[in-house]
Amino acid sequence: MQRFNDGIGVVAVGKCIPGKLMTTDEVARRCNSTSRWIMERTGIETRYFVEDGDTASGISSQAAEQALGRAGISAQDLDLIIGCTFSGDYRFPAMAAKVQDLLGARKAGAFDVLANCTGFQIGLTIAADRIKCDPALNYVLVLGTAVQSPYLNWGDPETSMFFGDGAGAAIVSRVPAGYGILSTQINCNGRVYDAVRLRGGGSSHPLTADNINDGLQFYEMDGMETWKQLIQYQPVAIEQALAKAGLAVKDVNMFIFHQANLKLIQYLMGKMKLPMSKTYTNVERLGNTADASLSLALCEAVEENRIKRDDIVVVSGVGAGYIFGASVFRWY
């Protein structure tokens, strides 16, 4: 049975990739590692970082403006803005509120969602839920944004070799019945809560003069646990979402995954016995863009005509926590 049968889907996408190119050679030098070692483990050749003066809200607004233009609407038409990020301009307020101001979207409500690398998938689901529940809502802007470069510890190559910055946007609105989001699944395995974390600034680890040199302000990641969680539980979330829509893996035309690591995506597709032609990857060029990853991959797949009308598309991510999500779309 389809959960969403009213027709609510993505009608336009946009992106912003920052201007500071970082090659794997440069990353290797910073990490005191080698390009070969990084490439063998990640498949990442380049990534992009924000430049001085760039902000999460700024690159999000650029992505949003592109999506608005493609949708043929203005910021004044937006009813709601959902920011999916852990790296907003400040610890709070919500990044989405600043984007509302930058765009001039005066009538739009705004809030942020924290689910890390599956946040954008959850944001799309929330947007569809809100439109379904409130007939007055017509257009919801969903942003996936990551400014991770300030949180990288270059003394820890196991972590810092992966990440890049960026922002993607989607406009969610009503589409013909039978199209748009068909189903969604969100799971969590909180037993491995600490496997990927950024402790500094949290209520249990406030940054103080006494601990400022302890490295709490940097990413910490257990790469092996990430691998284990992804290959064990992400296929489960995908199968559950497909079952809700009355579909199977074989029915899917395109998988949009969180771009954690090219090797992981290749392994996951192999585990599902699917060819790589049924997924889209940009991790080779952009690195692991965390909260922005799904939004950027979706945008580029649409731009390159890898997703067409009537295609069954699965958007699926794995976020720190660990939070697993999958949404099934019939593309309009």
Coordinates of C-alpha atoms in Angstrom, one line a residue, residues 38-315:
I38 CA 43.8 7.5 0.4
M39 CA 42.6 6.5 -3.1
E40 CA 42.8 2.8 -2.2
R41 CA 40.5 3.3 0.8
T42 CA 38.1 6.0 -0.5
G43 CA 38.2 6.4 -4.3
I44 CA 38.1 10.2 -3.7
E45 CA 40.2 12.2 -6.1
T46 CA 39.1 15.7 -5.3
R47 CA 36.9 17.6 -2.9
Y48 CA 35.9 21.3 -2.4
F49 CA 36.1 23.5 0.7
V50 CA 34.4 26.8 1.4
E51 CA 36.6 29.9 1.0
D52 CA 37.1 32.6 3.6
G53 CA 33.9 34.5 4.1
D54 CA 31.6 31.6 2.9
T55 CA 28.9 30.5 5.3
A56 CA 26.5 27.5 5.4
S57 CA 23.6 29.8 4.9
G58 CA 25.3 31.5 2.0
I59 CA 26.0 28.4 0.0
S60 CA 22.5 27.1 0.9
S61 CA 20.9 30.2 -0.5
Q62 CA 22.8 29.9 -3.7
A63 CA 21.6 26.3 -4.1
A64 CA 18.1 27.4 -3.2
E65 CA 18.1 30.2 -5.8
Q66 CA 19.0 27.7 -8.5
A67 CA 16.2 25.4 -7.5
L68 CA 13.7 28.2 -7.3
G69 CA 14.7 29.3 -10.9
R70 CA 14.3 25.8 -12.2
A71 CA 10.9 25.5 -10.5
G72 CA 9.8 28.8 -12.0
I73 CA 8.8 30.3 -8.7
S74 CA 10.1 33.0 -6.4
A75 CA 11.2 33.0 -2.8
Q76 CA 7.9 34.7 -1.9
D77 CA 6.1 31.5 -3.0
L78 CA 7.9 29.4 -0.4
D79 CA 5.7 28.2 2.5
L80 CA 8.4 26.4 4.5
I81 CA 12.2 26.0 4.6
I82 CA 13.8 22.8 6.1
G83 CA 17.5 22.9 6.7
C84 CA 19.3 19.6 7.0
T85 CA 22.7 20.2 8.5
F86 CA 24.9 19.9 11.6
S87 CA 27.2 22.8 10.5
G88 CA 25.0 25.9 10.4
D89 CA 26.5 29.4 10.8
Y90 CA 26.1 29.2 14.6
R91 CA 25.4 26.5 17.2
F92 CA 21.9 28.1 17.0
P93 CA 19.6 29.6 15.7
A94 CA 18.6 27.3 12.8
M95 CA 20.4 27.8 9.5
A96 CA 17.0 27.7 7.8
A97 CA 16.0 30.9 9.5
K98 CA 19.0 32.8 8.0
V99 CA 18.3 31.3 4.6
Q100 CA 14.8 32.6 4.9
D101 CA 16.2 36.1 5.4
L102 CA 18.8 35.9 2.7
L103 CA 16.2 34.7 0.1
G104 CA 13.6 37.2 1.2
A105 CA 11.1 34.3 1.7
R106 CA 9.1 36.4 4.2
K107 CA 6.0 34.1 4.5
A108 CA 8.0 30.8 4.9
G109 CA 8.3 29.0 8.2
A110 CA 11.8 27.6 8.9
F111 CA 13.5 25.0 11.0
D112 CA 16.5 22.7 10.9
V113 CA 16.7 18.9 11.1
L114 CA 19.7 17.1 12.6
A115 CA 20.1 13.6 11.2
N116 CA 23.6 14.0 9.6
C117 CA 24.1 12.1 6.4
T118 CA 20.5 10.9 6.0
G119 CA 19.1 14.3 7.0
F120 CA 18.1 15.3 3.5
Q121 CA 16.1 12.1 2.9
I122 CA 14.3 12.8 6.2
G123 CA 13.8 16.4 5.3
L124 CA 12.1 15.4 2.0
T125 CA 9.8 13.1 4.0
I126 CA 9.0 15.9 6.5
A127 CA 8.2 18.2 3.6
A128 CA 5.8 15.7 2.1
D129 CA 4.2 15.0 5.5
R130 CA 3.6 18.8 6.0
I131 CA 2.1 19.3 2.6
K132 CA -0.1 16.3 3.0
C133 CA -1.3 17.5 6.4
D134 CA -1.8 21.2 5.5
P135 CA -3.7 22.1 2.3
A136 CA -2.4 25.7 2.6
L137 CA 1.2 24.6 1.9
N138 CA 2.3 24.5 -1.7
Y139 CA 6.1 24.8 -1.9
V140 CA 8.7 23.5 0.6
L141 CA 12.4 24.2 0.2
V142 CA 14.6 21.3 1.6
L143 CA 18.3 22.0 2.0
G144 CA 21.2 19.6 2.6
T145 CA 24.2 21.5 3.7
A146 CA 27.7 20.6 5.0
V147 CA 30.6 22.9 5.9
Q148 CA 32.9 20.3 7.4
S149 CA 36.3 21.7 6.6
P150 CA 36.6 23.6 10.0
Y151 CA 36.1 20.3 11.9
L152 CA 38.8 18.3 10.3
N153 CA 41.9 17.2 12.3
W154 CA 44.7 16.9 9.7
G155 CA 46.6 14.8 12.2
D156 CA 44.0 12.1 11.8
P157 CA 44.1 11.0 8.1
E158 CA 41.6 8.1 8.8
T159 CA 39.0 10.8 9.2
S160 CA 40.1 14.0 7.4
M161 CA 40.7 12.3 4.0
F162 CA 37.0 11.8 3.3
F163 CA 35.2 15.1 3.7
G164 CA 34.2 18.0 1.5
D165 CA 31.8 21.0 1.7
G166 CA 28.7 21.8 -0.4
A167 CA 25.0 22.4 -0.4
G168 CA 22.0 21.1 -2.4
A169 CA 18.4 22.1 -2.6
A170 CA 15.1 20.6 -3.6
I171 CA 11.6 22.2 -4.0
V172 CA 8.9 19.8 -2.8
S173 CA 5.4 20.4 -4.1
R174 CA 2.2 18.7 -5.3
V175 CA 2.5 16.5 -8.4
P176 CA -0.1 14.3 -10.2
A177 CA -1.4 11.4 -8.1
G178 CA 0.7 8.3 -8.3
Y179 CA 3.9 10.3 -8.6
G180 CA 6.3 11.7 -6.0
I181 CA 7.1 10.0 -2.7
L182 CA 5.5 6.6 -2.4
S183 CA 6.9 5.5 0.9
T184 CA 9.7 6.1 3.5
Q185 CA 11.5 4.2 6.3
I186 CA 13.6 5.6 9.1
N187 CA 15.5 3.3 11.5
C188 CA 18.1 3.8 14.2
N189 CA 20.8 1.8 16.0
G190 CA 21.6 4.0 19.0
R191 CA 23.9 1.4 20.5
V192 CA 26.7 2.7 18.3
Y193 CA 25.9 6.4 19.0
D194 CA 29.5 7.3 19.6
A195 CA 31.0 5.7 16.5
V196 CA 30.9 9.0 14.6
R197 CA 30.8 12.1 16.6
L198 CA 31.7 15.8 17.2
R199 CA 31.7 16.3 20.9
G200 CA 33.0 19.8 21.4
G201 CA 30.2 22.4 22.0
G202 CA 27.7 19.8 23.1
S203 CA 26.1 20.0 26.5
S204 CA 28.2 17.1 27.8
H205 CA 31.4 18.6 26.4
P206 CA 31.2 22.4 26.4
L207 CA 34.3 24.0 25.0
T208 CA 36.3 25.8 27.7
A209 CA 39.7 27.3 28.2
D210 CA 40.7 24.1 30.0
N211 CA 39.9 21.7 27.1
I212 CA 40.3 23.8 24.0
N213 CA 43.5 22.0 23.1
D214 CA 42.0 18.5 23.6
G215 CA 40.7 18.2 20.0
L216 CA 37.0 18.0 21.0
Q217 CA 36.2 20.4 18.2
F218 CA 37.2 17.9 15.5
Y219 CA 35.5 14.9 13.9
E220 CA 36.0 11.5 15.4
M221 CA 35.1 8.4 13.4
D222 CA 35.4 4.7 13.7
G223 CA 35.7 3.8 10.0
M224 CA 35.3 0.1 10.5
E225 CA 32.1 0.5 12.5
T226 CA 30.7 2.8 9.8
W227 CA 31.3 0.1 7.2
K228 CA 29.7 -2.6 9.3
Q229 CA 26.6 -0.5 10.1
L230 CA 26.1 0.5 6.4
I231 CA 26.4 -2.9 4.9
Q232 CA 24.3 -4.6 7.6
Y233 CA 21.4 -2.1 8.0
Q234 CA 21.1 0.2 5.0
P235 CA 19.7 -2.7 2.8
V236 CA 17.2 -3.4 5.5
A237 CA 15.8 0.2 5.4
I238 CA 15.7 0.1 1.6
E239 CA 13.8 -3.2 1.5
Q240 CA 11.3 -2.0 4.2
A241 CA 10.6 1.2 2.2
L242 CA 10.2 -0.7 -1.0
A243 CA 7.9 -3.2 0.6
K244 CA 5.6 -0.3 1.9
A245 CA 5.3 0.8 -1.8
G246 CA 4.6 -2.7 -3.0
L247 CA 8.0 -2.8 -4.9
A248 CA 11.2 -4.8 -4.9
V249 CA 14.9 -3.9 -5.5
K250 CA 14.6 -5.1 -9.1
D251 CA 11.9 -2.4 -9.8
V252 CA 14.3 0.4 -8.9
N253 CA 15.7 2.5 -11.8
M254 CA 18.1 4.6 -9.7
F255 CA 19.5 4.6 -6.2
I256 CA 20.8 7.8 -4.7
F257 CA 23.0 6.9 -1.8
H258 CA 24.9 9.0 0.8
Q259 CA 28.3 9.4 -0.8
A260 CA 30.3 8.2 2.1
N261 CA 33.0 6.3 0.2
L262 CA 33.1 4.9 -3.4
K263 CA 34.3 1.5 -2.1
L264 CA 31.3 1.3 0.3
I265 CA 28.8 2.2 -2.5
Q266 CA 30.4 -0.4 -4.8
Y267 CA 30.2 -3.0 -2.0
L268 CA 26.5 -2.1 -1.2
M269 CA 25.5 -2.4 -4.9
G270 CA 27.3 -5.8 -5.1
K271 CA 25.5 -7.0 -1.9
M272 CA 22.2 -6.1 -3.6
K273 CA 23.4 -7.8 -6.8
L274 CA 22.9 -4.6 -8.8
P275 CA 25.1 -3.0 -11.5
M276 CA 26.7 0.4 -10.7
S277 CA 24.7 1.8 -13.7
K278 CA 21.7 1.8 -11.3
T279 CA 23.3 4.3 -9.0
Y280 CA 24.9 7.7 -9.3
T281 CA 28.2 8.7 -7.6
N282 CA 30.0 12.0 -7.2
V283 CA 32.1 11.1 -4.2
E284 CA 35.1 10.7 -6.5
R285 CA 34.9 14.5 -7.3
L286 CA 33.2 16.0 -4.2
G287 CA 34.3 13.7 -1.4
N288 CA 31.9 12.8 1.5
T289 CA 29.8 15.9 1.7
A290 CA 27.8 14.5 4.7
D291 CA 24.4 16.3 5.1
A292 CA 24.8 17.7 1.5
S293 CA 25.7 14.4 0.0
L294 CA 22.2 13.1 -0.9
S295 CA 21.1 16.5 -2.2
L296 CA 24.1 17.0 -4.4
A297 CA 23.9 13.5 -5.8
L298 CA 20.2 13.8 -6.5
C299 CA 20.7 17.2 -8.2
E300 CA 23.5 16.0 -10.4
A301 CA 21.7 12.8 -11.4
V302 CA 18.7 15.0 -12.5
E303 CA 20.9 17.5 -14.3
E304 CA 22.6 14.6 -16.2
N305 CA 19.3 13.1 -17.2
R306 CA 20.1 9.9 -15.2
I307 CA 16.6 10.2 -13.6
K308 CA 13.6 10.4 -15.9
R309 CA 9.9 10.7 -15.6
D310 CA 8.2 7.5 -14.3
D311 CA 11.5 6.2 -12.9
I312 CA 11.4 4.5 -9.5
V313 CA 14.1 6.3 -7.5
V314 CA 15.3 5.3 -4.0
V315 CA 17.0 8.0 -1.9

